[in-house]
mmCIF file of C-alpha atoms in Angstrom:
data_model
loop_
_atom_site.group_PDB
_atom_site.id
_atom_site.type_symbol
_atom_site.label_atom_id
_atom_site.label_comp_id
_atom_site.label_asym_id
_atom_site.label_seq_id
_atom_site.Cartn_x
_atom_site.Cartn_y
_atom_site.Cartn_z
ATOM 1 C CA MET G 3 71.805 -49.770 12.543
ATOM 2 C CA GLY G 4 68.323 -51.169 11.632
ATOM 3 C CA VAL G 5 65.823 -48.856 10.340
ATOM 4 C CA VAL G 6 65.073 -44.233 11.173
ATOM 5 C CA LYS G 7 61.628 -43.454 10.480
ATOM 6 C CA GLU G 8 60.266 -39.585 9.898
ATOM 7 C CA LYS G 9 58.319 -37.621 7.593
ATOM 8 C CA PHE G 10 58.947 -36.164 4.181
ATOM 9 C CA GLY G 11 56.267 -34.522 3.479
ATOM 10 C CA THR G 12 51.890 -34.763 2.870
ATOM 11 C CA THR G 13 50.669 -35.519 0.142
ATOM 12 C CA ARG G 14 48.500 -33.594 -2.003
ATOM 13 C CA ASP G 15 44.914 -34.474 -0.070
ATOM 14 C CA GLY G 16 46.412 -34.769 3.308
ATOM 15 C CA ARG G 17 48.076 -38.175 4.120
ATOM 16 C CA ASP G 18 51.828 -37.963 5.970
ATOM 17 C CA VAL G 19 55.279 -39.340 4.151
ATOM 18 C CA TYR G 20 57.622 -41.109 6.038
ATOM 19 C CA ALA G 21 61.127 -41.246 4.522
ATOM 20 C CA TYR G 22 63.157 -45.103 6.388
ATOM 21 C CA THR G 23 66.493 -45.130 6.211
ATOM 22 C CA LEU G 24 68.360 -48.273 6.733
ATOM 23 C CA SER G 25 71.629 -48.076 7.309
ATOM 24 C CA ASN G 26 74.339 -50.818 8.881
ATOM 25 C CA LYS G 27 77.703 -50.925 10.137
ATOM 26 C CA ASN G 28 80.182 -49.807 7.420
ATOM 27 C CA GLY G 29 77.659 -46.678 7.700
ATOM 28 C CA MET G 30 76.321 -46.816 4.492
ATOM 29 C CA GLN G 31 72.537 -45.398 4.570
ATOM 30 C CA ALA G 32 69.083 -46.029 2.049
ATOM 31 C CA LYS G 33 66.794 -44.368 2.630
ATOM 32 C CA VAL G 34 62.815 -45.131 0.386
ATOM 33 C CA ILE G 35 60.152 -43.085 0.994
ATOM 34 C CA SER G 36 56.280 -43.881 1.347
ATOM 35 C CA PHE G 37 55.513 -42.361 -1.891
ATOM 36 C CA GLY G 38 55.809 -44.440 -4.828
ATOM 37 C CA ALA G 39 58.643 -46.681 -3.021
ATOM 38 C CA ASN G 40 61.035 -44.063 -4.453
ATOM 39 C CA LEU G 41 64.640 -44.613 -3.158
ATOM 40 C CA VAL G 42 65.537 -40.843 -2.285
ATOM 41 C CA SER G 43 69.317 -40.991 -1.215
ATOM 42 C CA LEU G 44 72.177 -43.551 -0.432
ATOM 43 C CA LEU G 45 75.092 -42.962 0.582
ATOM 44 C CA VAL G 46 77.933 -45.417 0.032
ATOM 45 C CA PRO G 47 81.513 -44.991 1.329
ATOM 46 C CA ASP G 48 84.898 -44.328 -1.048
ATOM 47 C CA GLY G 49 88.325 -46.097 -0.639
ATOM 48 C CA LYS G 50 89.042 -44.387 1.962
ATOM 49 C CA GLY G 51 85.434 -44.924 3.578
ATOM 50 C CA SER G 52 84.157 -41.461 3.181
ATOM 51 C CA LEU G 53 80.155 -40.868 2.407
ATOM 52 C CA GLU G 54 78.644 -39.647 -0.134
ATOM 53 C CA ASP G 55 75.662 -40.045 -1.763
ATOM 54 C CA ILE G 56 75.232 -41.780 -5.134
ATOM 55 C CA VAL G 57 72.038 -41.124 -6.522
ATOM 56 C CA LEU G 58 69.883 -38.400 -7.976
ATOM 57 C CA GLY G 59 67.162 -37.563 -6.660
ATOM 58 C CA TYR G 60 65.007 -33.993 -5.636
ATOM 59 C CA ASP G 61 65.010 -32.672 -0.807
ATOM 60 C CA ASN G 62 60.966 -32.248 -1.169
ATOM 61 C CA LEU G 63 57.633 -34.007 -1.896
ATOM 62 C CA GLU G 64 56.793 -31.882 -4.183
ATOM 63 C CA SER G 65 59.054 -32.240 -6.328
ATOM 64 C CA TYR G 66 58.061 -36.264 -6.582
ATOM 65 C CA TYR G 67 55.264 -35.247 -8.522
ATOM 66 C CA GLY G 68 56.789 -34.574 -11.564
ATOM 67 C CA ASN G 69 60.064 -36.623 -11.486
ATOM 68 C CA SER G 70 60.051 -37.094 -15.069
ATOM 69 C CA ASN G 71 62.800 -38.688 -15.352
ATOM 70 C CA PHE G 72 61.732 -41.355 -13.034
ATOM 71 C CA PHE G 73 64.236 -40.594 -10.363
ATOM 72 C CA GLY G 74 64.535 -43.003 -7.712
ATOM 73 C CA ALA G 75 61.141 -44.803 -8.762
ATOM 74 C CA THR G 76 59.590 -48.175 -8.478
ATOM 75 C CA ILE G 77 57.953 -48.845 -12.105
ATOM 76 C CA GLY G 78 54.904 -50.400 -12.089
ATOM 77 C CA PRO G 79 52.633 -52.923 -12.740
ATOM 78 C CA ASN G 80 54.618 -52.326 -16.363
ATOM 79 C CA ALA G 81 58.169 -51.251 -16.784
ATOM 80 C CA ASN G 82 59.461 -49.537 -20.333
ATOM 81 C CA ARG G 83 57.661 -49.515 -23.705
ATOM 82 C CA THR G 84 54.437 -51.648 -24.843
ATOM 83 C CA ALA G 85 53.873 -50.707 -28.888
ATOM 84 C CA GLY G 86 51.005 -49.149 -29.411
ATOM 85 C CA ALA G 87 50.195 -48.678 -25.404
ATOM 86 C CA CYS G 88 47.592 -51.863 -26.158
ATOM 87 C CA PHE G 89 48.427 -55.797 -25.560
ATOM 88 C CA GLU G 90 46.040 -58.478 -25.382
ATOM 89 C CA ILE G 91 45.705 -61.451 -23.093
ATOM 90 C CA ASN G 92 42.531 -64.410 -23.431
ATOM 91 C CA GLY G 93 41.426 -63.058 -26.426
ATOM 92 C CA THR G 94 40.786 -59.620 -25.152
ATOM 93 C CA THR G 95 43.183 -56.430 -25.907
ATOM 94 C CA TYR G 96 43.728 -54.142 -23.543
ATOM 95 C CA HIS G 97 44.227 -50.324 -24.154
ATOM 96 C CA MET G 98 47.735 -48.352 -21.913
ATOM 97 C CA ASP G 99 48.290 -45.049 -22.174
ATOM 98 C CA ALA G 100 49.268 -43.398 -24.630
ATOM 99 C CA ASN G 101 52.078 -40.930 -23.038
ATOM 100 C CA ASP G 102 54.970 -41.905 -26.077
ATOM 101 C CA GLY G 103 53.900 -40.915 -29.341
ATOM 102 C CA ALA G 104 51.888 -43.695 -29.551
ATOM 103 C CA ASN G 105 53.040 -46.282 -27.483
ATOM 104 C CA ASN G 106 52.661 -46.198 -23.875
ATOM 105 C CA LEU G 107 56.235 -46.126 -20.759
ATOM 106 C CA HIS G 108 56.264 -47.882 -17.278
ATOM 107 C CA SER G 109 52.337 -47.810 -17.498
ATOM 108 C CA HIS G 110 51.545 -43.913 -16.450
ATOM 109 C CA MET G 111 53.187 -41.569 -16.342
ATOM 110 C CA GLU G 112 50.766 -40.238 -13.020
ATOM 111 C CA GLU G 113 49.117 -43.311 -11.771
ATOM 112 C CA GLY G 114 52.057 -45.684 -12.010
ATOM 113 C CA TYR G 115 53.050 -46.621 -8.336
ATOM 114 C CA HIS G 116 55.587 -44.322 -8.123
ATOM 115 C CA LYS G 117 53.639 -41.530 -7.568
ATOM 116 C CA ARG G 118 51.133 -43.803 -5.678
ATOM 117 C CA LEU G 119 51.422 -43.475 -1.480
ATOM 118 C CA TRP G 120 52.530 -47.602 -0.097
ATOM 119 C CA ASP G 121 51.884 -48.763 3.008
ATOM 120 C CA VAL G 122 54.898 -49.602 4.769
ATOM 121 C CA ALA G 123 56.275 -51.795 7.950
ATOM 122 C CA GLU G 124 58.861 -51.573 9.081
ATOM 123 C CA GLY G 125 61.564 -54.550 10.054
ATOM 124 C CA THR G 126 64.683 -55.320 11.598
ATOM 125 C CA ASP G 127 66.812 -54.175 8.787
ATOM 126 C CA SER G 128 64.642 -54.000 6.084
ATOM 127 C CA ILE G 129 61.179 -52.423 4.793
ATOM 128 C CA THR G 130 58.061 -54.025 2.887
ATOM 129 C CA LEU G 131 56.107 -52.142 1.139
ATOM 130 C CA THR G 132 52.767 -52.255 -0.319
ATOM 131 C CA VAL G 133 50.138 -50.545 -2.739
ATOM 132 C CA GLU G 134 47.023 -52.076 -4.741
ATOM 133 C CA GLY G 135 45.377 -51.985 -8.472
ATOM 134 C CA ARG G 136 42.214 -52.265 -8.961
ATOM 135 C CA ASP G 137 41.040 -53.711 -11.913
ATOM 136 C CA GLY G 138 40.535 -51.841 -15.212
ATOM 137 C CA GLU G 139 43.322 -49.611 -13.619
ATOM 138 C CA MET G 140 46.006 -47.119 -16.138
ATOM 139 C CA GLY G 141 44.616 -50.143 -17.959
ATOM 140 C CA PHE G 142 44.593 -53.821 -16.760
ATOM 141 C CA PRO G 143 43.538 -56.430 -15.722
ATOM 142 C CA GLY G 144 43.195 -58.227 -13.041
ATOM 143 C CA ASN G 145 42.986 -56.625 -8.946
ATOM 144 C CA LYS G 146 46.438 -56.853 -7.604
ATOM 145 C CA LYS G 147 48.375 -56.944 -4.591
ATOM 146 C CA ILE G 148 52.312 -55.724 -4.481
ATOM 147 C CA SER G 149 54.693 -56.014 -1.989
ATOM 148 C CA MET G 150 58.387 -54.547 -2.469
ATOM 149 C CA THR G 151 60.986 -54.943 0.456
ATOM 150 C CA TYR G 152 64.407 -52.662 0.081
ATOM 151 C CA SER G 153 66.841 -54.194 2.986
ATOM 152 C CA LEU G 154 70.695 -53.585 3.249
ATOM 153 C CA SER G 155 73.041 -56.049 4.696
ATOM 154 C CA GLU G 156 76.693 -55.783 6.707
ATOM 155 C CA ASP G 157 78.338 -56.346 3.291
ATOM 156 C CA ASN G 158 76.581 -53.218 1.394
ATOM 157 C CA ALA G 159 74.492 -55.021 -0.362
ATOM 158 C CA LEU G 160 71.133 -53.564 -0.791
ATOM 159 C CA LYS G 161 68.078 -55.669 -2.064
ATOM 160 C CA LEU G 162 65.297 -56.031 -3.696
ATOM 161 C CA SER G 163 62.171 -57.533 -3.254
ATOM 162 C CA TYR G 164 59.005 -58.032 -5.324
ATOM 163 C CA HIS G 165 55.993 -59.719 -5.213
ATOM 164 C CA ALA G 166 53.221 -59.546 -7.178
ATOM 165 C CA VAL G 167 49.626 -61.261 -7.286
ATOM 166 C CA SER G 168 46.690 -60.702 -9.642
ATOM 167 C CA ASP G 169 42.542 -61.902 -9.735
ATOM 168 C CA ALA G 170 43.691 -62.057 -13.388
ATOM 169 C CA ASP G 171 46.094 -62.499 -16.265
ATOM 170 C CA THR G 172 47.682 -59.352 -16.382
ATOM 171 C CA LEU G 173 51.646 -57.561 -17.336
ATOM 172 C CA ILE G 174 53.700 -57.763 -14.321
ATOM 173 C CA ASN G 175 57.200 -55.967 -15.014
ATOM 174 C CA LEU G 176 58.512 -54.111 -11.481
ATOM 175 C CA THR G 177 61.737 -52.456 -11.539
ATOM 176 C CA ASN G 178 63.837 -49.793 -10.682
ATOM 177 C CA HIS G 179 64.687 -46.804 -12.128
ATOM 178 C CA THR G 180 67.590 -45.435 -9.710
ATOM 179 C CA TYR G 181 70.515 -43.595 -11.175
ATOM 180 C CA PHE G 182 73.484 -43.648 -9.643
ATOM 181 C CA ASN G 183 76.161 -41.906 -10.108
ATOM 182 C CA PHE G 184 79.422 -42.834 -8.065
ATOM 183 C CA SER G 185 81.697 -39.771 -7.593
ATOM 184 C CA GLY G 186 78.108 -38.600 -5.801
ATOM 185 C CA HIS G 187 75.124 -37.181 -7.166
ATOM 186 C CA LYS G 188 76.071 -33.708 -8.279
ATOM 187 C CA ALA G 189 79.588 -34.698 -9.617
ATOM 188 C CA GLY G 190 78.122 -33.983 -13.143
ATOM 189 C CA LYS G 191 78.654 -36.747 -15.975
ATOM 190 C CA ILE G 192 79.101 -40.460 -15.444
ATOM 191 C CA GLU G 193 80.549 -41.313 -19.020
ATOM 192 C CA ASN G 194 84.157 -42.231 -17.467
ATOM 193 C CA HIS G 195 82.300 -44.886 -14.834
ATOM 194 C CA LEU G 196 83.244 -48.520 -15.919
ATOM 195 C CA LEU G 197 80.742 -50.918 -16.641
ATOM 196 C CA LYS G 198 80.409 -54.861 -17.451
ATOM 197 C CA ILE G 199 77.581 -56.653 -18.179
ATOM 198 C CA ASN G 200 77.215 -60.504 -18.343
ATOM 199 C CA ALA G 201 75.198 -59.756 -21.875
ATOM 200 C CA SER G 202 76.133 -61.441 -24.614
ATOM 201 C CA CYS G 203 73.289 -60.100 -26.760
ATOM 202 C CA PHE G 204 70.949 -57.267 -27.023
ATOM 203 C CA THR G 205 67.311 -55.813 -27.679
ATOM 204 C CA PRO G 206 67.893 -54.132 -30.915
ATOM 205 C CA VAL G 207 64.700 -51.530 -30.891
ATOM 206 C CA ILE G 208 62.764 -49.476 -34.153
ATOM 207 C CA PRO G 209 61.928 -45.339 -33.097
ATOM 208 C CA GLY G 210 60.502 -44.737 -30.637
ATOM 209 C CA SER G 211 62.380 -47.250 -28.608
ATOM 210 C CA ILE G 212 60.451 -50.683 -29.562
ATOM 211 C CA PRO G 213 62.278 -53.923 -28.568
ATOM 212 C CA THR G 214 61.391 -55.801 -33.219
ATOM 213 C CA GLY G 215 61.677 -59.353 -31.799
ATOM 214 C CA GLU G 216 65.018 -59.391 -33.051
ATOM 215 C CA ILE G 217 67.760 -60.661 -29.991
ATOM 216 C CA LEU G 218 71.301 -59.755 -31.391
ATOM 217 C CA PRO G 219 75.158 -59.846 -30.304
ATOM 218 C CA VAL G 220 76.644 -57.088 -29.132
ATOM 219 C CA GLU G 221 80.356 -58.893 -30.182
ATOM 220 C CA GLY G 222 82.165 -56.109 -32.572
ATOM 221 C CA THR G 223 79.489 -53.354 -32.082
ATOM 222 C CA PRO G 224 79.253 -50.315 -29.533
ATOM 223 C CA MET G 225 77.177 -52.227 -27.296
ATOM 224 C CA ASP G 226 79.450 -54.638 -26.025
ATOM 225 C CA PHE G 227 80.121 -54.326 -22.074
ATOM 226 C CA THR G 228 81.459 -58.518 -21.255
ATOM 227 C CA GLN G 229 84.600 -56.723 -21.083
ATOM 228 C CA MET G 230 84.382 -53.303 -18.382
ATOM 229 C CA LYS G 231 84.501 -50.555 -20.506
ATOM 230 C CA PRO G 232 84.178 -46.747 -19.441
ATOM 231 C CA ILE G 233 80.761 -46.327 -21.173
ATOM 232 C CA GLY G 234 81.657 -42.967 -22.870
ATOM 233 C CA LYS G 235 83.627 -44.769 -24.478
ATOM 234 C CA ASP G 236 81.266 -45.686 -27.534
ATOM 235 C CA ILE G 237 78.178 -43.908 -26.794
ATOM 236 C CA ASN G 238 78.992 -41.509 -29.062
ATOM 237 C CA ALA G 239 79.662 -43.293 -31.863
ATOM 238 C CA ASP G 240 78.295 -43.851 -35.684
ATOM 239 C CA PHE G 241 75.919 -46.925 -35.197
ATOM 240 C CA GLU G 242 72.762 -46.862 -35.039
ATOM 241 C CA GLN G 243 71.059 -48.426 -31.847
ATOM 242 C CA LEU G 244 72.784 -45.914 -30.415
ATOM 243 C CA LYS G 245 70.993 -42.772 -32.292
ATOM 244 C CA LEU G 246 68.116 -44.265 -32.000
ATOM 245 C CA GLY G 247 68.270 -43.839 -27.791
ATOM 246 C CA LEU G 248 70.765 -40.604 -27.791
ATOM 247 C CA GLY G 249 73.468 -43.079 -27.173
ATOM 248 C CA TYR G 250 73.076 -46.507 -24.199
ATOM 249 C CA ASP G 251 68.849 -47.451 -23.360
ATOM 250 C CA HIS G 252 68.789 -50.375 -24.388
ATOM 251 C CA ASN G 253 67.561 -53.746 -23.200
ATOM 252 C CA PHE G 254 70.289 -56.519 -22.646
ATOM 253 C CA VAL G 255 70.169 -60.563 -22.492
ATOM 254 C CA ILE G 256 71.522 -62.364 -19.954
ATOM 255 C CA ASP G 257 73.769 -64.634 -20.491
ATOM 256 C CA GLY G 258 72.281 -67.940 -18.899
ATOM 257 C CA ALA G 259 69.875 -65.965 -17.591
ATOM 258 C CA ASP G 260 67.233 -69.391 -15.646
ATOM 259 C CA GLY G 261 65.229 -68.236 -12.775
ATOM 260 C CA THR G 262 68.221 -68.566 -10.181
ATOM 261 C CA LEU G 263 70.019 -65.147 -8.580
ATOM 262 C CA ARG G 264 73.126 -64.707 -10.420
ATOM 263 C CA GLU G 265 76.379 -61.224 -11.241
ATOM 264 C CA ILE G 266 74.732 -59.705 -14.212
ATOM 265 C CA ALA G 267 76.979 -56.658 -14.140
ATOM 266 C CA GLU G 268 79.517 -54.577 -12.058
ATOM 267 C CA ALA G 269 80.040 -51.126 -12.077
ATOM 268 C CA GLU G 270 83.093 -49.130 -11.239
ATOM 269 C CA ASP G 271 84.190 -44.734 -10.889
ATOM 270 C CA PRO G 272 87.524 -44.693 -10.912
ATOM 271 C CA ALA G 273 88.014 -41.199 -9.420
ATOM 272 C CA SER G 274 86.410 -42.362 -5.906
ATOM 273 C CA GLY G 275 87.205 -45.831 -6.085
ATOM 274 C CA ARG G 276 83.829 -47.223 -5.789
ATOM 275 C CA LYS G 277 82.321 -50.334 -7.047
ATOM 276 C CA MET G 278 79.167 -52.116 -7.238
ATOM 277 C CA LYS G 279 77.988 -55.538 -8.231
ATOM 278 C CA VAL G 280 74.247 -56.535 -9.481
ATOM 279 C CA PHE G 281 72.757 -59.519 -9.167
ATOM 280 C CA THR G 282 69.017 -60.644 -11.000
ATOM 281 C CA ASN G 283 67.637 -63.539 -11.122
ATOM 282 C CA LEU G 284 65.206 -61.488 -13.769
ATOM 283 C CA PRO G 285 66.424 -62.372 -17.438
ATOM 284 C CA GLY G 286 67.074 -58.557 -19.044
ATOM 285 C CA VAL G 287 68.471 -55.612 -17.470
ATOM 286 C CA GLN G 288 67.495 -51.782 -19.366
ATOM 287 C CA PHE G 289 71.589 -50.152 -19.739
ATOM 288 C CA TYR G 290 70.608 -46.339 -19.654
ATOM 289 C CA ALA G 291 72.619 -43.476 -19.629
ATOM 290 C CA GLY G 292 70.663 -41.037 -18.712
ATOM 291 C CA ASN G 293 70.978 -39.461 -22.012
ATOM 292 C CA CYS G 294 67.699 -37.246 -22.337
ATOM 293 C CA ILE G 295 68.332 -35.681 -18.443
ATOM 294 C CA GLY G 296 67.560 -32.378 -18.631
ATOM 295 C CA GLN G 297 68.174 -29.365 -16.920
ATOM 296 C CA GLU G 298 66.723 -30.911 -13.761
ATOM 297 C CA LYS G 299 66.862 -29.241 -10.248
ATOM 298 C CA GLY G 300 67.878 -32.282 -6.963
ATOM 299 C CA LYS G 301 68.425 -32.147 -3.938
ATOM 300 C CA ASP G 302 71.310 -30.435 -1.838
ATOM 301 C CA GLY G 303 71.129 -27.830 -4.803
ATOM 302 C CA ALA G 304 72.364 -29.698 -7.537
ATOM 303 C CA VAL G 305 71.501 -29.541 -11.067
ATOM 304 C CA TYR G 306 71.450 -32.592 -13.413
ATOM 305 C CA GLY G 307 72.215 -32.458 -16.451
ATOM 306 C CA PRO G 308 72.350 -35.497 -20.045
ATOM 307 C CA ARG G 309 73.995 -37.827 -18.640
ATOM 308 C CA SER G 310 75.149 -37.041 -14.742
ATOM 309 C CA GLY G 311 73.877 -40.687 -13.518
ATOM 310 C CA PHE G 312 72.934 -44.212 -14.660
ATOM 311 C CA CYS G 313 70.307 -46.776 -14.795
ATOM 312 C CA LEU G 314 70.646 -50.605 -15.053
ATOM 313 C CA GLU G 315 67.036 -51.484 -14.337
ATOM 314 C CA THR G 316 66.717 -56.160 -14.078
ATOM 315 C CA GLN G 317 63.320 -56.617 -15.820
ATOM 316 C CA TYR G 318 62.237 -58.981 -18.304
ATOM 317 C CA PHE G 319 62.648 -57.880 -22.170
ATOM 318 C CA PRO G 320 60.187 -54.082 -23.134
ATOM 319 C CA ASP G 321 57.132 -55.129 -24.833
ATOM 320 C CA ASN G 322 57.149 -59.129 -24.119
ATOM 321 C CA ILE G 323 53.798 -59.303 -24.903
ATOM 322 C CA HIS G 324 54.388 -58.951 -29.122
ATOM 323 C CA HIS G 325 57.250 -60.683 -29.063
ATOM 324 C CA PRO G 326 56.424 -64.504 -28.377
ATOM 325 C CA ASP G 327 59.995 -65.736 -28.910
ATOM 326 C CA PHE G 328 60.995 -63.485 -25.432
ATOM 327 C CA GLN G 329 59.493 -64.609 -22.165
ATOM 328 C CA GLN G 330 56.492 -63.516 -21.009
ATOM 329 C CA ALA G 331 55.033 -61.107 -17.824
ATOM 330 C CA VAL G 332 52.362 -62.722 -17.392
ATOM 331 C CA PHE G 333 50.687 -63.383 -14.201
ATOM 332 C CA GLY G 334 47.825 -64.303 -12.099
ATOM 333 C CA PRO G 335 45.259 -67.373 -10.838
ATOM 334 C CA GLY G 336 48.625 -70.029 -10.407
ATOM 335 C CA ARG G 337 51.825 -67.347 -11.186
ATOM 336 C CA ASP G 338 52.767 -64.977 -9.061
ATOM 337 C CA TYR G 339 55.284 -62.509 -10.114
ATOM 338 C CA ASP G 340 58.327 -62.510 -7.558
ATOM 339 C CA SER G 341 62.207 -61.088 -8.593
ATOM 340 C CA VAL G 342 65.077 -60.311 -6.485
ATOM 341 C CA THR G 343 67.907 -57.117 -7.443
ATOM 342 C CA VAL G 344 70.450 -56.979 -5.053
ATOM 343 C CA TYR G 345 73.382 -53.934 -5.575
ATOM 344 C CA GLN G 346 76.589 -55.276 -4.081
ATOM 345 C CA PHE G 347 78.699 -51.956 -3.009
ATOM 346 C CA LEU G 348 82.913 -53.532 -3.056
#
């Protein structure tokens, strides 16, 4: 139990990168590196107590310099897509990197927080990582201080706690982009995994996966995960939203979200018996079924491909800055950013 620190590599400019492994009495282990605050492995017991690494990732630091799929990444300062790669706050327009057609995805591919070296402070069963963002960096206003704490409990709950302050109003929408495969990261497709999302509505998108601003019911559509069902059951349905995303890659509107911590999703792999519940205090979750993972060499000799992992990225709704009816992820003086997400394995 506790935290074990070991060297993971050296940055391109010569700084040491460390891996920190959290463990509990059940054998569960979560390994996080100081580069990008990336979750690089997660050992979880199955129904018989056998441990398997269930998150996609890489063996070496250099691969995380690529990581076009954002395996295990801590995304910031602003997750998901922003239309036109620009936004306006207090009458001033700010321009971001147009890295997803004309839009912005996950702030910046090379300068985002998932490719920054974070400072780390160790706790007894946790680590707290911190990074600072300069005013104007990646197009975002405000000098920012961000902290993220990973903690692992004895009841197999991996808790991610985020806090951020800025000296000017700015967009802050942090998330974690871990891909799960409960049969093991090398096991192939996740379409037989079962999923339930406590969301009666979702935010539909236009080409480019930009929200329309509508909030539509999932009932009677392939987007309905209000009851547990296989991820692959409807994923190839003749449904416009699924065609646009090549499968599921949508924001779901959490039922009853009021800023308190609540259960939002449940996932299960019948093959291994692993089960997970997800909790957050955020209003949305991006369910991504890994549709666009290319043939990618991962850790332990694995070769990943489409739908070999799924993500449940808790968040404020994507592109909320352009939709006044969406809860706004604008933070600054007098309004700090705080969020919690918990992945608990049963």
